[in-house]
Amino acid sequence: MAETSASRPASTILLLRDGGKELEVFMMVRHHQIEFNSGALVFPGGSVDAGDKEIVARTDLYSGGEGLSEADRGFRIAAIRETFEESGILLARSKETGAPVDAKRAGEIADKHRVALNEHKVSFLNILADNNLQLALDTLVPYAHWITPEGMPKRFDTWFFLAAAPPDQLGAHDGRESTDSIWVSPREAVEGGESGRFKLPFPTTRNLIRLAKQPNVSAALDHARAMSIVAVMPVMTKTETGRQLRIPREAGYDGEVFDVGAVG
């Protein structure tokens, strides 16, 4: 287990909606001044923090966590918080009625609290408590588990989740960590990575390729529920032309050795 001890727990969500012809996923361009994956097209997400662990202890502030370990609940809470911070989309329910937060209410909460939350002037725990909300942990379906290779300066132990975007919650980038946001079909995102239109991290590309095989949100969620998740920690080797990454074939990414181009 030594290889994961220096990696930070993190979460990311692939928010899905049915587009006109294809499944679409919400993605953002990370700010060029961000230290990790600057300028890359990514899914919303980030590190599990101390505040997420405080929410884990407050079982009145979430629902759908039955049968999950404290660590698993922390990953899901962080995923929902980061997604709200970065996109304004809120996967939560009214504590009183159990009804999902609708787009109007989510927008009001985002307008009132999102900037302060990003500036660490208010806690996510207090936002939930003050607005009588419970995070909807059961809306997240585990999709992948990637661990940054050993030897990298920043390492993350990241869970990827799928979730259907709440109706009419369209999302908008925060202008701080991200500078643009789009709803895009996985196929178009992958093609953009190949053409140079987008800068895509390797795990993002592999998950987009896998997601592109699904015709709609319902099929994607069903597929994810039926999967057994295999942790992926790529092993990097240098070749004459650049780098190769080796990942477990059983992780379900159509291969195990991938050329990832020039070092840089």
PDB file of C-alpha atoms in Angstrom:
ATOM      1  CA  MET A   1       0.000   0.000   0.000  1.00  0.00           C
ATOM      2  CA  ALA A   2       3.044   2.289   0.128  1.00  0.00           C
ATOM      3  CA  GLU A   3       2.452   3.571  -3.367  1.00  0.00           C
ATOM      4  CA  THR A   4      -0.854   5.200  -2.378  1.00  0.00           C
ATOM      5  CA  SER A   5       0.310   6.689   0.922  1.00  0.00           C
ATOM      6  CA  ALA A   6       1.617   9.886  -0.696  1.00  0.00           C
ATOM      7  CA  SER A   7      -1.396  10.352  -2.959  1.00  0.00           C
ATOM      8  CA  ARG A   8      -4.209  12.715  -1.998  1.00  0.00           C
ATOM      9  CA  PRO A   9      -7.802  11.418  -2.046  1.00  0.00           C
ATOM     10  CA  ALA A  10      -9.786  13.162  -4.787  1.00  0.00           C
ATOM     11  CA  SER A  11     -13.068  12.829  -6.653  1.00  0.00           C
ATOM     12  CA  THR A  12     -14.513  13.853  -9.984  1.00  0.00           C
ATOM     13  CA  ILE A  13     -17.990  13.634 -11.516  1.00  0.00           C
ATOM     14  CA  LEU A  14     -18.960  12.982 -15.102  1.00  0.00           C
ATOM     15  CA  LEU A  15     -22.281  14.878 -15.211  1.00  0.00           C
ATOM     16  CA  LEU A  16     -24.402  13.451 -17.996  1.00  0.00           C
ATOM     17  CA  ARG A  17     -27.405  14.562 -20.014  1.00  0.00           C
ATOM     18  CA  ASP A  18     -29.087  13.322 -23.168  1.00  0.00           C
ATOM     19  CA  GLY A  19     -28.251  15.622 -26.068  1.00  0.00           C
ATOM     20  CA  GLY A  20     -30.051  15.897 -29.381  1.00  0.00           C
ATOM     21  CA  LYS A  21     -28.315  12.867 -30.884  1.00  0.00           C
ATOM     22  CA  GLU A  22     -25.712  11.753 -28.378  1.00  0.00           C
ATOM     23  CA  LEU A  23     -24.997  11.545 -24.701  1.00  0.00           C
ATOM     24  CA  GLU A  24     -23.304  14.729 -23.437  1.00  0.00           C
ATOM     25  CA  VAL A  25     -20.968  15.348 -20.499  1.00  0.00           C
ATOM     26  CA  PHE A  26     -20.159  18.592 -18.665  1.00  0.00           C
ATOM     27  CA  MET A  27     -16.506  19.612 -18.945  1.00  0.00           C
ATOM     28  CA  MET A  28     -14.412  22.635 -18.026  1.00  0.00           C
ATOM     29  CA  VAL A  29     -11.116  24.173 -19.124  1.00  0.00           C
ATOM     30  CA  ARG A  30      -8.784  24.505 -16.148  1.00  0.00           C
ATOM     31  CA  HIS A  31      -7.221  27.917 -15.618  1.00  0.00           C
ATOM     32  CA  HIS A  32      -3.751  28.320 -17.137  1.00  0.00           C
ATOM     33  CA  GLN A  33      -2.360  29.499 -13.796  1.00  0.00           C
ATOM     34  CA  ILE A  34      -3.528  26.372 -11.966  1.00  0.00           C
ATOM     35  CA  GLU A  35      -0.596  24.196 -10.992  1.00  0.00           C
ATOM     36  CA  PHE A  36      -2.155  20.837 -11.906  1.00  0.00           C
ATOM     37  CA  ASN A  37      -3.462  20.130 -15.449  1.00  0.00           C
ATOM     38  CA  SER A  38      -3.464  23.811 -16.422  1.00  0.00           C
ATOM     39  CA  GLY A  39      -5.385  24.487 -19.624  1.00  0.00           C
ATOM     40  CA  ALA A  40      -6.786  20.962 -19.747  1.00  0.00           C
ATOM     41  CA  LEU A  41     -10.395  20.025 -20.511  1.00  0.00           C
ATOM     42  CA  VAL A  42     -11.528  18.075 -17.456  1.00  0.00           C
ATOM     43  CA  PHE A  43     -14.540  16.986 -15.437  1.00  0.00           C
ATOM     44  CA  PRO A  44     -15.342  18.964 -12.265  1.00  0.00           C
ATOM     45  CA  GLY A  45     -13.593  17.626  -9.177  1.00  0.00           C
ATOM     46  CA  GLY A  46     -10.814  18.003  -6.665  1.00  0.00           C
ATOM     47  CA  SER A  47      -9.317  16.825  -3.397  1.00  0.00           C
ATOM     48  CA  VAL A  48     -11.219  15.494  -0.408  1.00  0.00           C
ATOM     49  CA  ASP A  49     -10.728  18.082   2.351  1.00  0.00           C
ATOM     50  CA  ALA A  50     -11.194  18.326   6.108  1.00  0.00           C
ATOM     51  CA  GLY A  51     -14.608  19.941   5.664  1.00  0.00           C
ATOM     52  CA  ASP A  52     -15.828  16.924   3.685  1.00  0.00           C
ATOM     53  CA  LYS A  53     -14.820  14.681   6.569  1.00  0.00           C
ATOM     54  CA  GLU A  54     -16.800  16.903   8.960  1.00  0.00           C
ATOM     55  CA  ILE A  55     -19.868  16.375   6.778  1.00  0.00           C
ATOM     56  CA  VAL A  56     -19.274  12.592   6.858  1.00  0.00           C
ATOM     57  CA  ALA A  57     -19.837  12.785  10.618  1.00  0.00           C
ATOM     58  CA  ARG A  58     -23.110  14.686  10.123  1.00  0.00           C
ATOM     59  CA  THR A  59     -25.400  11.983   8.790  1.00  0.00           C
ATOM     60  CA  ASP A  60     -28.314  14.441   8.791  1.00  0.00           C
ATOM     61  CA  LEU A  61     -26.620  16.330   5.946  1.00  0.00           C
ATOM     62  CA  TYR A  62     -26.739  13.574   3.346  1.00  0.00           C
ATOM     63  CA  SER A  63     -28.869  10.671   2.199  1.00  0.00           C
ATOM     64  CA  GLY A  64     -28.079   7.548   0.238  1.00  0.00           C
ATOM     65  CA  GLY A  65     -24.915   6.745   2.171  1.00  0.00           C
ATOM     66  CA  GLU A  66     -26.142   3.474   3.608  1.00  0.00           C
ATOM     67  CA  GLY A  67     -23.645   0.655   3.260  1.00  0.00           C
ATOM     68  CA  LEU A  68     -20.792   2.995   2.340  1.00  0.00           C
ATOM     69  CA  SER A  69     -17.623   3.299   4.402  1.00  0.00           C
ATOM     70  CA  GLU A  70     -16.647   6.664   5.841  1.00  0.00           C
ATOM     71  CA  ALA A  71     -13.943   6.957   3.180  1.00  0.00           C
ATOM     72  CA  ASP A  72     -16.433   6.223   0.380  1.00  0.00           C
ATOM     73  CA  ARG A  73     -18.850   8.807   1.756  1.00  0.00           C
ATOM     74  CA  GLY A  74     -15.996  11.317   1.874  1.00  0.00           C
ATOM     75  CA  PHE A  75     -15.181  10.731  -1.795  1.00  0.00           C
ATOM     76  CA  ARG A  76     -18.834  11.300  -2.771  1.00  0.00           C
ATOM     77  CA  ILE A  77     -19.274  14.371  -0.575  1.00  0.00           C
ATOM     78  CA  ALA A  78     -16.104  15.906  -2.031  1.00  0.00           C
ATOM     79  CA  ALA A  79     -17.314  15.135  -5.549  1.00  0.00           C
ATOM     80  CA  ILE A  80     -20.634  16.924  -4.984  1.00  0.00           C
ATOM     81  CA  ARG A  81     -18.984  19.883  -3.226  1.00  0.00           C
ATOM     82  CA  GLU A  82     -16.330  20.346  -5.902  1.00  0.00           C
ATOM     83  CA  THR A  83     -18.960  20.096  -8.629  1.00  0.00           C
ATOM     84  CA  PHE A  84     -21.046  22.779  -6.926  1.00  0.00           C
ATOM     85  CA  GLU A  85     -17.986  25.016  -6.444  1.00  0.00           C
ATOM     86  CA  GLU A  86     -16.841  24.622 -10.025  1.00  0.00           C
ATOM     87  CA  SER A  87     -20.139  24.440 -11.930  1.00  0.00           C
ATOM     88  CA  GLY A  88     -22.966  25.564  -9.640  1.00  0.00           C
ATOM     89  CA  ILE A  89     -24.724  22.227 -10.209  1.00  0.00           C
ATOM     90  CA  LEU A  90     -26.019  20.841  -6.914  1.00  0.00           C
ATOM     91  CA  LEU A  91     -26.827  17.167  -6.317  1.00  0.00           C
ATOM     92  CA  ALA A  92     -28.928  17.540  -3.185  1.00  0.00           C
ATOM     93  CA  ARG A  93     -32.420  17.104  -1.752  1.00  0.00           C
ATOM     94  CA  SER A  94     -34.664  19.079   0.531  1.00  0.00           C
ATOM     95  CA  LYS A  95     -34.353  17.646   4.028  1.00  0.00           C
ATOM     96  CA  GLU A  96     -38.053  18.372   4.600  1.00  0.00           C
ATOM     97  CA  THR A  97     -39.583  16.868   1.468  1.00  0.00           C
ATOM     98  CA  GLY A  98     -36.843  14.613   0.049  1.00  0.00           C
ATOM     99  CA  ALA A  99     -37.396  16.274  -3.329  1.00  0.00           C
ATOM    100  CA  PRO A 100     -34.342  16.999  -5.459  1.00  0.00           C
ATOM    101  CA  VAL A 101     -33.167  20.607  -5.479  1.00  0.00           C
ATOM    102  CA  ASP A 102     -34.502  22.141  -8.691  1.00  0.00           C
ATOM    103  CA  ALA A 103     -32.628  24.447 -11.031  1.00  0.00           C
ATOM    104  CA  LYS A 104     -34.170  27.639  -9.608  1.00  0.00           C
ATOM    105  CA  ARG A 105     -33.269  26.767  -6.003  1.00  0.00           C
ATOM    106  CA  ALA A 106     -29.791  25.566  -6.972  1.00  0.00           C
ATOM    107  CA  GLY A 107     -29.237  28.846  -8.797  1.00  0.00           C
ATOM    108  CA  GLU A 108     -30.319  30.871  -5.764  1.00  0.00           C
ATOM    109  CA  ILE A 109     -27.983  28.929  -3.477  1.00  0.00           C
ATOM    110  CA  ALA A 110     -25.108  29.267  -5.946  1.00  0.00           C
ATOM    111  CA  ASP A 111     -25.691  33.018  -6.373  1.00  0.00           C
ATOM    112  CA  LYS A 112     -25.698  33.518  -2.614  1.00  0.00           C
ATOM    113  CA  HIS A 113     -22.891  31.215  -1.509  1.00  0.00           C
ATOM    114  CA  ARG A 114     -20.667  29.981  -4.340  1.00  0.00           C
ATOM    115  CA  VAL A 115     -18.130  32.828  -4.378  1.00  0.00           C
ATOM    116  CA  ALA A 116     -17.818  32.804  -0.578  1.00  0.00           C
ATOM    117  CA  LEU A 117     -17.394  29.028  -0.630  1.00  0.00           C
ATOM    118  CA  ASN A 118     -14.623  29.249  -3.216  1.00  0.00           C
ATOM    119  CA  GLU A 119     -12.933  31.934  -1.118  1.00  0.00           C
ATOM    120  CA  HIS A 120     -13.225  29.765   2.020  1.00  0.00           C
ATOM    121  CA  LYS A 121     -15.397  32.363   3.741  1.00  0.00           C
ATOM    122  CA  VAL A 122     -18.216  29.898   4.332  1.00  0.00           C
ATOM    123  CA  SER A 123     -18.211  26.119   4.753  1.00  0.00           C
ATOM    124  CA  PHE A 124     -20.174  23.689   2.611  1.00  0.00           C
ATOM    125  CA  LEU A 125     -21.454  22.146   5.861  1.00  0.00           C
ATOM    126  CA  ASN A 126     -23.030  25.459   6.889  1.00  0.00           C
ATOM    127  CA  ILE A 127     -24.542  26.002   3.449  1.00  0.00           C
ATOM    128  CA  LEU A 128     -26.246  22.611   3.675  1.00  0.00           C
ATOM    129  CA  ALA A 129     -27.423  23.109   7.249  1.00  0.00           C
ATOM    130  CA  ASP A 130     -28.671  26.672   6.701  1.00  0.00           C
ATOM    131  CA  ASN A 131     -30.626  25.681   3.580  1.00  0.00           C
ATOM    132  CA  ASN A 132     -32.083  22.460   5.001  1.00  0.00           C
ATOM    133  CA  LEU A 133     -30.354  20.321   2.382  1.00  0.00           C
ATOM    134  CA  GLN A 134     -29.070  16.766   2.204  1.00  0.00           C
ATOM    135  CA  LEU A 135     -26.468  15.727  -0.351  1.00  0.00           C
ATOM    136  CA  ALA A 136     -27.798  13.004  -2.657  1.00  0.00           C
ATOM    137  CA  LEU A 137     -24.934  10.508  -2.396  1.00  0.00           C
ATOM    138  CA  ASP A 138     -26.926   7.770  -4.142  1.00  0.00           C
ATOM    139  CA  THR A 139     -27.086   9.792  -7.378  1.00  0.00           C
ATOM    140  CA  LEU A 140     -23.383   9.023  -7.898  1.00  0.00           C
ATOM    141  CA  VAL A 141     -22.390   5.759  -9.570  1.00  0.00           C
ATOM    142  CA  PRO A 142     -18.716   4.680  -9.297  1.00  0.00           C
ATOM    143  CA  TYR A 143     -17.131   4.574 -12.751  1.00  0.00           C
ATOM    144  CA  ALA A 144     -13.358   4.451 -12.374  1.00  0.00           C
ATOM    145  CA  HIS A 145     -10.519   4.626  -9.852  1.00  0.00           C
ATOM    146  CA  TRP A 146      -7.200   6.131 -10.992  1.00  0.00           C
ATOM    147  CA  ILE A 147      -4.033   6.674  -8.978  1.00  0.00           C
ATOM    148  CA  THR A 148      -1.291   8.987 -10.254  1.00  0.00           C
ATOM    149  CA  PRO A 149       1.900   7.062 -11.150  1.00  0.00           C
ATOM    150  CA  GLU A 150       4.703   6.891  -8.643  1.00  0.00           C
ATOM    151  CA  GLY A 151       7.434   9.472  -9.114  1.00  0.00           C
ATOM    152  CA  MET A 152       5.092  12.294 -10.139  1.00  0.00           C
ATOM    153  CA  PRO A 153       5.379  15.532  -8.124  1.00  0.00           C
ATOM    154  CA  LYS A 154       1.636  15.645  -7.377  1.00  0.00           C
ATOM    155  CA  ARG A 155      -0.220  12.384  -6.854  1.00  0.00           C
ATOM    156  CA  PHE A 156      -3.948  11.806  -6.487  1.00  0.00           C
ATOM    157  CA  ASP A 157      -6.050   8.777  -5.597  1.00  0.00           C
ATOM    158  CA  THR A 158      -9.144   9.690  -7.596  1.00  0.00           C
ATOM    159  CA  TRP A 159     -12.595   8.154  -7.831  1.00  0.00           C
ATOM    160  CA  PHE A 160     -14.609   8.984 -10.960  1.00  0.00           C
ATOM    161  CA  PHE A 161     -18.394   8.949 -10.620  1.00  0.00           C
ATOM    162  CA  LEU A 162     -21.220   9.173 -13.145  1.00  0.00           C
ATOM    163  CA  ALA A 163     -24.329  11.195 -12.337  1.00  0.00           C
ATOM    164  CA  ALA A 164     -27.313  12.360 -14.323  1.00  0.00           C
ATOM    165  CA  ALA A 165     -27.324  16.158 -14.299  1.00  0.00           C
ATOM    166  CA  PRO A 166     -30.433  17.458 -12.525  1.00  0.00           C
ATOM    167  CA  PRO A 167     -33.005  18.757 -15.041  1.00  0.00           C
ATOM    168  CA  ASP A 168     -32.311  22.304 -16.230  1.00  0.00           C
ATOM    169  CA  GLN A 169     -29.186  22.696 -14.064  1.00  0.00           C
ATOM    170  CA  LEU A 170     -26.945  23.729 -16.937  1.00  0.00           C
ATOM    171  CA  GLY A 171     -23.758  24.576 -15.047  1.00  0.00           C
ATOM    172  CA  ALA A 172     -21.317  27.439 -15.489  1.00  0.00           C
ATOM    173  CA  HIS A 173     -17.580  27.624 -14.868  1.00  0.00           C
ATOM    174  CA  ASP A 174     -16.397  29.622 -11.878  1.00  0.00           C
ATOM    175  CA  GLY A 175     -13.900  31.896 -13.666  1.00  0.00           C
ATOM    176  CA  ARG A 176     -11.292  31.031 -11.040  1.00  0.00           C
ATOM    177  CA  GLU A 177     -10.121  27.445 -11.370  1.00  0.00           C
ATOM    178  CA  SER A 178     -11.826  27.094 -14.748  1.00  0.00           C
ATOM    179  CA  THR A 179     -12.109  29.560 -17.609  1.00  0.00           C
ATOM    180  CA  ASP A 180     -14.657  27.889 -19.874  1.00  0.00           C
ATOM    181  CA  SER A 181     -17.260  25.144 -19.715  1.00  0.00           C
ATOM    182  CA  ILE A 182     -19.151  23.113 -22.289  1.00  0.00           C
ATOM    183  CA  TRP A 183     -21.604  20.290 -22.666  1.00  0.00           C
ATOM    184  CA  VAL A 184     -19.970  18.021 -25.210  1.00  0.00           C
ATOM    185  CA  SER A 185     -20.457  14.508 -26.523  1.00  0.00           C
ATOM    186  CA  PRO A 186     -17.669  12.154 -25.433  1.00  0.00           C
ATOM    187  CA  ARG A 187     -16.962  11.446 -29.116  1.00  0.00           C
ATOM    188  CA  GLU A 188     -16.500  15.140 -29.927  1.00  0.00           C
ATOM    189  CA  ALA A 189     -14.286  15.657 -26.864  1.00  0.00           C
ATOM    190  CA  VAL A 190     -12.022  12.756 -27.873  1.00  0.00           C
ATOM    191  CA  GLU A 191     -11.838  14.010 -31.457  1.00  0.00           C
ATOM    192  CA  GLY A 192     -10.950  17.447 -30.079  1.00  0.00           C
ATOM    193  CA  GLY A 193      -8.123  15.912 -28.089  1.00  0.00           C
ATOM    194  CA  GLU A 194      -6.794  14.204 -31.207  1.00  0.00           C
ATOM    195  CA  SER A 195      -7.008  17.358 -33.333  1.00  0.00           C
ATOM    196  CA  GLY A 196      -5.456  19.623 -30.725  1.00  0.00           C
ATOM    197  CA  ARG A 197      -8.651  21.579 -30.096  1.00  0.00           C
ATOM    198  CA  PHE A 198      -8.641  20.295 -26.520  1.00  0.00           C
ATOM    199  CA  LYS A 199      -5.874  19.315 -24.115  1.00  0.00           C
ATOM    200  CA  LEU A 200      -7.040  16.089 -22.481  1.00  0.00           C
ATOM    201  CA  PRO A 201      -5.277  14.271 -19.626  1.00  0.00           C
ATOM    202  CA  PHE A 202      -4.788  10.547 -20.294  1.00  0.00           C
ATOM    203  CA  PRO A 203      -7.371   9.293 -17.737  1.00  0.00           C
ATOM    204  CA  THR A 204      -9.916  11.793 -19.090  1.00  0.00           C
ATOM    205  CA  THR A 205      -9.400  10.506 -22.637  1.00  0.00           C
ATOM    206  CA  ARG A 206      -9.744   6.856 -21.633  1.00  0.00           C
ATOM    207  CA  ASN A 207     -12.947   7.508 -19.692  1.00  0.00           C
ATOM    208  CA  LEU A 208     -14.413   9.552 -22.535  1.00  0.00           C
ATOM    209  CA  ILE A 209     -13.684   6.759 -25.020  1.00  0.00           C
ATOM    210  CA  ARG A 210     -15.414   4.261 -22.735  1.00  0.00           C
ATOM    211  CA  LEU A 211     -18.370   6.595 -22.158  1.00  0.00           C
ATOM    212  CA  ALA A 212     -18.777   7.244 -25.909  1.00  0.00           C
ATOM    213  CA  LYS A 213     -19.942   3.642 -26.351  1.00  0.00           C
ATOM    214  CA  GLN A 214     -23.142   4.407 -24.432  1.00  0.00           C
ATOM    215  CA  PRO A 215     -26.130   5.794 -26.349  1.00  0.00           C
ATOM    216  CA  ASN A 216     -27.798   7.690 -23.507  1.00  0.00           C
ATOM    217  CA  VAL A 217     -27.678   8.553 -19.809  1.00  0.00           C
ATOM    218  CA  SER A 218     -29.747   5.585 -18.689  1.00  0.00           C
ATOM    219  CA  ALA A 219     -27.542   3.093 -20.549  1.00  0.00           C
ATOM    220  CA  ALA A 220     -24.371   4.703 -19.198  1.00  0.00           C
ATOM    221  CA  LEU A 221     -25.582   4.509 -15.594  1.00  0.00           C
ATOM    222  CA  ASP A 222     -26.733   0.890 -16.026  1.00  0.00           C
ATOM    223  CA  HIS A 223     -23.367  -0.029 -17.533  1.00  0.00           C
ATOM    224  CA  ALA A 224     -21.512   1.610 -14.644  1.00  0.00           C
ATOM    225  CA  ARG A 225     -23.647  -0.153 -12.015  1.00  0.00           C
ATOM    226  CA  ALA A 226     -22.791  -3.513 -13.582  1.00  0.00           C
ATOM    227  CA  MET A 227     -19.036  -2.868 -13.707  1.00  0.00           C
ATOM    228  CA  SER A 228     -16.463  -4.045 -11.229  1.00  0.00           C
ATOM    229  CA  ILE A 229     -14.020  -1.194 -10.716  1.00  0.00           C
ATOM    230  CA  VAL A 230     -10.319  -2.036 -11.115  1.00  0.00           C
ATOM    231  CA  ALA A 231      -7.877   0.506  -9.694  1.00  0.00           C
ATOM    232  CA  VAL A 232      -5.546   1.933 -12.342  1.00  0.00           C
ATOM    233  CA  MET A 233      -2.077   3.226 -11.498  1.00  0.00           C
ATOM    234  CA  PRO A 234      -0.333   3.662 -14.854  1.00  0.00           C
ATOM    235  CA  VAL A 235       3.271   2.526 -15.132  1.00  0.00           C
ATOM    236  CA  MET A 236       5.217   4.947 -17.292  1.00  0.00           C
ATOM    237  CA  THR A 237       8.174   4.005 -19.466  1.00  0.00           C
ATOM    238  CA  LYS A 238      10.151   6.234 -21.800  1.00  0.00           C
ATOM    239  CA  THR A 239      10.564   5.164 -25.403  1.00  0.00           C
ATOM    240  CA  GLU A 240      12.497   6.612 -28.337  1.00  0.00           C
ATOM    241  CA  THR A 241       9.472   8.684 -29.341  1.00  0.00           C
ATOM    242  CA  GLY A 242       8.145   9.699 -25.936  1.00  0.00           C
ATOM    243  CA  ARG A 243       6.261   7.782 -23.280  1.00  0.00           C
ATOM    244  CA  GLN A 244       4.206   4.641 -22.921  1.00  0.00           C
ATOM    245  CA  LEU A 245       1.698   3.989 -20.180  1.00  0.00           C
ATOM    246  CA  ARG A 246       0.738   0.500 -19.089  1.00  0.00           C
ATOM    247  CA  ILE A 247      -2.554  -0.040 -17.268  1.00  0.00           C
ATOM    248  CA  PRO A 248      -4.409  -3.217 -16.230  1.00  0.00           C
ATOM    249  CA  ARG A 249      -6.269  -4.749 -19.172  1.00  0.00           C
ATOM    250  CA  GLU A 250      -9.070  -5.821 -16.825  1.00  0.00           C
ATOM    251  CA  ALA A 251      -9.787  -2.144 -16.031  1.00  0.00           C
ATOM    252  CA  GLY A 252     -11.807  -2.096 -19.258  1.00  0.00           C
ATOM    253  CA  TYR A 253     -10.081   0.525 -21.393  1.00  0.00           C
ATOM    254  CA  ASP A 254      -9.565  -1.541 -24.575  1.00  0.00           C
ATOM    255  CA  GLY A 255      -5.928  -2.343 -24.034  1.00  0.00           C
ATOM    256  CA  GLU A 256      -3.054  -2.145 -21.618  1.00  0.00           C
ATOM    257  CA  VAL A 257      -0.186  -0.316 -23.364  1.00  0.00           C
ATOM    258  CA  PHE A 258      -0.756   3.184 -24.729  1.00  0.00           C
ATOM    259  CA  ASP A 259       1.630   5.587 -26.446  1.00  0.00           C
ATOM    260  CA  VAL A 260       1.136   9.050 -25.016  1.00  0.00           C
ATOM    261  CA  GLY A 261       3.545  11.029 -27.160  1.00  0.00           C
ATOM    262  CA  ALA A 262       6.450  13.247 -26.296  1.00  0.00           C
ATOM    263  CA  VAL A 263       7.537  13.847 -22.746  1.00  0.00           C
ATOM    264  CA  GLY A 264       6.296  17.237 -21.516  1.00  0.00           C
TER     265      GLY A 264
END
